[in-house]
Short mmCIF file of N, CA and C in Angstrom, two decimals:
data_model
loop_
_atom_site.label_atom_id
_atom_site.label_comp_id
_atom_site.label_asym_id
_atom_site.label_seq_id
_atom_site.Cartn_x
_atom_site.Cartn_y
_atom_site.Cartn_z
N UNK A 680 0.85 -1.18 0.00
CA UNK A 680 0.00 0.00 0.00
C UNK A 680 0.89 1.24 0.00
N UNK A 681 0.67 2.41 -0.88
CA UNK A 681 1.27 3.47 -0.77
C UNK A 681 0.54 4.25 -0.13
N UNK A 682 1.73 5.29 0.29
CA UNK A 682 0.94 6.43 0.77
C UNK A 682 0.38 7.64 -0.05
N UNK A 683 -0.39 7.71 -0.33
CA UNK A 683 -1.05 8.68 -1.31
C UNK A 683 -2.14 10.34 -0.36
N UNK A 684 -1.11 9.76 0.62
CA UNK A 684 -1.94 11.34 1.84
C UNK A 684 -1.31 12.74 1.05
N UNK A 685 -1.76 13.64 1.08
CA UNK A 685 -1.56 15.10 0.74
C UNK A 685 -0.64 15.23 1.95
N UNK A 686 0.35 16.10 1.61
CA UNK A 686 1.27 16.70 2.48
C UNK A 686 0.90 17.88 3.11
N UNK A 687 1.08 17.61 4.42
CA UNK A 687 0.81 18.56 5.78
C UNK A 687 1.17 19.74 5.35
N UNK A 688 0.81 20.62 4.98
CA UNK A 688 1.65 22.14 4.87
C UNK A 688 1.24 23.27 6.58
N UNK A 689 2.21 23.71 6.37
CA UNK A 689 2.50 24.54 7.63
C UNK A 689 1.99 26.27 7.82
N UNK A 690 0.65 26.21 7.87
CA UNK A 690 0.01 27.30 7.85
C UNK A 690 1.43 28.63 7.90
N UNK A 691 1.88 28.66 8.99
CA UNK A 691 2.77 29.61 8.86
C UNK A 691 3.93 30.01 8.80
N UNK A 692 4.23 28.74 8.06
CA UNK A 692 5.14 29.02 6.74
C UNK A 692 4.21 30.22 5.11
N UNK A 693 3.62 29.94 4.58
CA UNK A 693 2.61 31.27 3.96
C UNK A 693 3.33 32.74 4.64
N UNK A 694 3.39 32.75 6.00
CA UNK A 694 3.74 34.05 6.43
C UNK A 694 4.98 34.65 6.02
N UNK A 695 6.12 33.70 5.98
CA UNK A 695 7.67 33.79 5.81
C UNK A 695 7.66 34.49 4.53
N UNK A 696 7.63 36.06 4.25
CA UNK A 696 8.45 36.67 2.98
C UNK A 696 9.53 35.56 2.43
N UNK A 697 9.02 35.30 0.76
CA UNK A 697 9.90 34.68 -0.16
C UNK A 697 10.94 35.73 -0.38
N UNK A 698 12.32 35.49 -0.92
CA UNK A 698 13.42 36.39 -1.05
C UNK A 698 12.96 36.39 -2.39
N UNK A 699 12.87 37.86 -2.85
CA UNK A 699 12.50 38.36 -3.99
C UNK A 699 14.29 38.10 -4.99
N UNK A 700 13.49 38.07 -6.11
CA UNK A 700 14.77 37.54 -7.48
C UNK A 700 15.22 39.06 -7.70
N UNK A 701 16.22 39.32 -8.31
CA UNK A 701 16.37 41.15 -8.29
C UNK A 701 15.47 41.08 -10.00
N UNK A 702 15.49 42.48 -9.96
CA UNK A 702 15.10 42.90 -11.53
C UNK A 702 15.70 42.78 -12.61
N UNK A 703 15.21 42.41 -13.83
CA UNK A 703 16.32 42.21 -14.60
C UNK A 703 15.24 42.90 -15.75
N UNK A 704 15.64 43.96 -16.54
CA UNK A 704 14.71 45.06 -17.44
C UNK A 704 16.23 45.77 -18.11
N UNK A 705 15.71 45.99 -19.30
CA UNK A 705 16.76 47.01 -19.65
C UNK A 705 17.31 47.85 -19.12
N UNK A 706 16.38 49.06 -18.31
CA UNK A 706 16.81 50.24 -17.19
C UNK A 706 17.73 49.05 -16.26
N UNK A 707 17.20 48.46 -15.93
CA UNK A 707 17.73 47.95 -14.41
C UNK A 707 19.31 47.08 -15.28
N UNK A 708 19.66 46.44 -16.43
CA UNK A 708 20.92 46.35 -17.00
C UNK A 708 21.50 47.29 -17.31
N UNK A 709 20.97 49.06 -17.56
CA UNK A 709 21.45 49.66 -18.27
C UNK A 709 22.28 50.50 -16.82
N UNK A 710 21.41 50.22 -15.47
CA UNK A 710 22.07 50.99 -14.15
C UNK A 710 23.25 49.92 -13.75
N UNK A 711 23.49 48.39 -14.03
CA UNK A 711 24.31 47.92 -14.02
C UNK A 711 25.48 48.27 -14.62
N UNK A 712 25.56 48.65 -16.20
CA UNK A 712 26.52 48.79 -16.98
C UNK A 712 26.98 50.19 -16.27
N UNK A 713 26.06 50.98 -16.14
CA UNK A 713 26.77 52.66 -15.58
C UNK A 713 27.43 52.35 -14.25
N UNK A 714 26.97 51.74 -13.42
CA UNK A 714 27.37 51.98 -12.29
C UNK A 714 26.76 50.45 -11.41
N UNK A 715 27.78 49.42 -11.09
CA UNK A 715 26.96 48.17 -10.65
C UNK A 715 26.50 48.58 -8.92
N UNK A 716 27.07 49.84 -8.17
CA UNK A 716 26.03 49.91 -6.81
C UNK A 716 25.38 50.37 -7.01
N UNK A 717 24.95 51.47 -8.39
CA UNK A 717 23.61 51.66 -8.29
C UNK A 717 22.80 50.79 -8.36
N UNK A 718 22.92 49.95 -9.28
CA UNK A 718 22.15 48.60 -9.42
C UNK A 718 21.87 48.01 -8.42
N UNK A 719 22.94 47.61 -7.86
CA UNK A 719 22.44 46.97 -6.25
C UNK A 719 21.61 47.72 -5.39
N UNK A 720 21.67 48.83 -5.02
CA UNK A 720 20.96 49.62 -4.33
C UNK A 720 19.25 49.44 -4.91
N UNK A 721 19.04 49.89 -6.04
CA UNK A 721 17.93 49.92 -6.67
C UNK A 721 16.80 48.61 -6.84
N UNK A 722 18.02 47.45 -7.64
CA UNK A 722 17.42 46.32 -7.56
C UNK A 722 17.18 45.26 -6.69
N UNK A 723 18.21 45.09 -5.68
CA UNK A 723 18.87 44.24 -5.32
C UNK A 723 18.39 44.75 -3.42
N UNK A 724 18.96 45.89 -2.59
CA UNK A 724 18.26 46.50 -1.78
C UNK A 724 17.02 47.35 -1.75
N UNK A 725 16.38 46.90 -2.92
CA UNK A 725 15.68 48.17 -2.74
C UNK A 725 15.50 49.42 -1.95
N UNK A 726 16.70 50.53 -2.06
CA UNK A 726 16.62 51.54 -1.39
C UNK A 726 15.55 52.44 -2.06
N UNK A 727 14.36 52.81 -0.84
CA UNK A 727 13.70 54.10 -1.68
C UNK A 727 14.30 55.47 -1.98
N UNK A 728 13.45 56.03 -3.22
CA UNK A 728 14.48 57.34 -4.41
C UNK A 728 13.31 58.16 -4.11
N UNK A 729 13.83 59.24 -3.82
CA UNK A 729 13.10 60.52 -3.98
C UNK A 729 12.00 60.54 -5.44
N UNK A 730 10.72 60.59 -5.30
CA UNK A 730 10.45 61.04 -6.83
C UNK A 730 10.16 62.40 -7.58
N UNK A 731 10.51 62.26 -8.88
CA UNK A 731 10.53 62.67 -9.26
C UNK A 731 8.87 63.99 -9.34
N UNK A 732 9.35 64.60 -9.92
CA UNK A 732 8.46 66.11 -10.13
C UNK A 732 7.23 64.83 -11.21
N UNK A 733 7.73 64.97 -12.25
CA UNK A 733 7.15 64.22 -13.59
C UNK A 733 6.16 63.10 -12.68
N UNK A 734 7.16 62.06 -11.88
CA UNK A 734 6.45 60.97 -11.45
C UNK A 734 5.27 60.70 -10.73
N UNK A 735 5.11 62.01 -9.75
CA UNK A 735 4.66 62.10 -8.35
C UNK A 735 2.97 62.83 -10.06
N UNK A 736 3.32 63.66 -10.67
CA UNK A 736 2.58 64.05 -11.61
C UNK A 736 1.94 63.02 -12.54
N UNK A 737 2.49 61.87 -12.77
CA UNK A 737 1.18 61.18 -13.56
C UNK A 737 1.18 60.03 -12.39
N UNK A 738 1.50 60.15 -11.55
CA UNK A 738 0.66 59.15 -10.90
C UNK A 738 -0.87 59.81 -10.41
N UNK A 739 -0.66 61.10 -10.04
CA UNK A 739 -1.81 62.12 -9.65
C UNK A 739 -2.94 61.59 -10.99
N UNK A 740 -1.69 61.69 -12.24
CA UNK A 740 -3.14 62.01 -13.22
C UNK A 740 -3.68 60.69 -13.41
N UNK A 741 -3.07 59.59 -13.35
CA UNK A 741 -3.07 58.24 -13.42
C UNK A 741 -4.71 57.67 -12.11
N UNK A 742 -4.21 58.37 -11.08
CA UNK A 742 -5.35 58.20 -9.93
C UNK A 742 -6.41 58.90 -10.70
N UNK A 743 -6.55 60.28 -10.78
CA UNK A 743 -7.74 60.64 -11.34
C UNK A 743 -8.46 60.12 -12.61
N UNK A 744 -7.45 59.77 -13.47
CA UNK A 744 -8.74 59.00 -14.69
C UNK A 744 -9.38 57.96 -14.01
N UNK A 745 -8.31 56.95 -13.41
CA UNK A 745 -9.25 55.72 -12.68
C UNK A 745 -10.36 56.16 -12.18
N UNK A 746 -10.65 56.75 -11.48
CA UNK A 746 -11.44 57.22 -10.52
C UNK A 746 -12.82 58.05 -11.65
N UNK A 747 -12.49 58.94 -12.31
CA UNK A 747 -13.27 59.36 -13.40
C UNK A 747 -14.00 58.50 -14.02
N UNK A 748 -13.18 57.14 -14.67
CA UNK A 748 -13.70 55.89 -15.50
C UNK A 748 -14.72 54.92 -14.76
N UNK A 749 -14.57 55.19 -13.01
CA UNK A 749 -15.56 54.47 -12.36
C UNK A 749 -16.95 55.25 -12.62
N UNK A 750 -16.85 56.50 -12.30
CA UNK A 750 -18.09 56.85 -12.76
C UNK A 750 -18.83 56.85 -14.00
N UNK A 751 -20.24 56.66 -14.07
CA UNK A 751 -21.18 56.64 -14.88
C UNK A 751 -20.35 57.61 -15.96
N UNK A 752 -20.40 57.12 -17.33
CA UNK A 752 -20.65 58.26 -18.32
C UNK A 752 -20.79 59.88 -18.56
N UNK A 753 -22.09 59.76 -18.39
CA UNK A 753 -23.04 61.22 -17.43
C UNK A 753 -22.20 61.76 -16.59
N UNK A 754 -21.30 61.47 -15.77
CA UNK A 754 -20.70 62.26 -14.62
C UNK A 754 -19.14 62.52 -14.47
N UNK A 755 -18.91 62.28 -16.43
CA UNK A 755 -17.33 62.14 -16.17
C UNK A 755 -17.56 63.61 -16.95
N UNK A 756 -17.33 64.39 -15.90
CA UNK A 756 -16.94 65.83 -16.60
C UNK A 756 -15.70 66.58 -15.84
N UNK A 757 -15.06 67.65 -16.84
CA UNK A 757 -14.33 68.29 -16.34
C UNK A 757 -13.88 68.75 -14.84
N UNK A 758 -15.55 68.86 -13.97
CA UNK A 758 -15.85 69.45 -12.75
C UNK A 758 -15.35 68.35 -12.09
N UNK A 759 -16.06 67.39 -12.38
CA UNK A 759 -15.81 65.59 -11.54
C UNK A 759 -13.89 65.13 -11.52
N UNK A 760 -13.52 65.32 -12.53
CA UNK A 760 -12.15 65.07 -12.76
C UNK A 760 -11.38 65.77 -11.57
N UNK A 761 -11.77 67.96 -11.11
CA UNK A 761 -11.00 68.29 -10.73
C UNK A 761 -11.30 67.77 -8.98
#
């Protein structure tokens, strides 16, 4: 007779953060080739970066369409947006 039982898993094990793989993207090879601690820092520690003017700006605009597109048709106006 085999054993054909499902294996016990350990509820909290689930909890234990997996070690993330670093990034691997063009930007993130192209901060390697310039400079490999930036890379590490960025990919590898993820240290948080100040953002940018631009960034902090379409994420704003990025939130507001979402939010626009939830509403009805009828109520996506200029006024609603601001």
């Amino acid at each position: 007779m085999t054993d054909t039982a499902a294996p016990i898993l350990d509820p909290a094990a689930e909890l234990v953060p997996q070690p993330r793989r670093p990034a691997l993207s063009p930007s993130r090879a192209s901060d390697f080739k310039h400079c490999p601690l930036l890379y590490r820092f960025r990919a590898i520690d993820r240290l948080p970066e100040r953002k940018s003017r631009a960034a902090v700006r379409g994420t704003l605009v990025h939130a507001v369409l979402e939010r626009l597109y939830d509403l009805p048709a009828r109520e996506r106006t200029p006024a609603a947006a601001h």
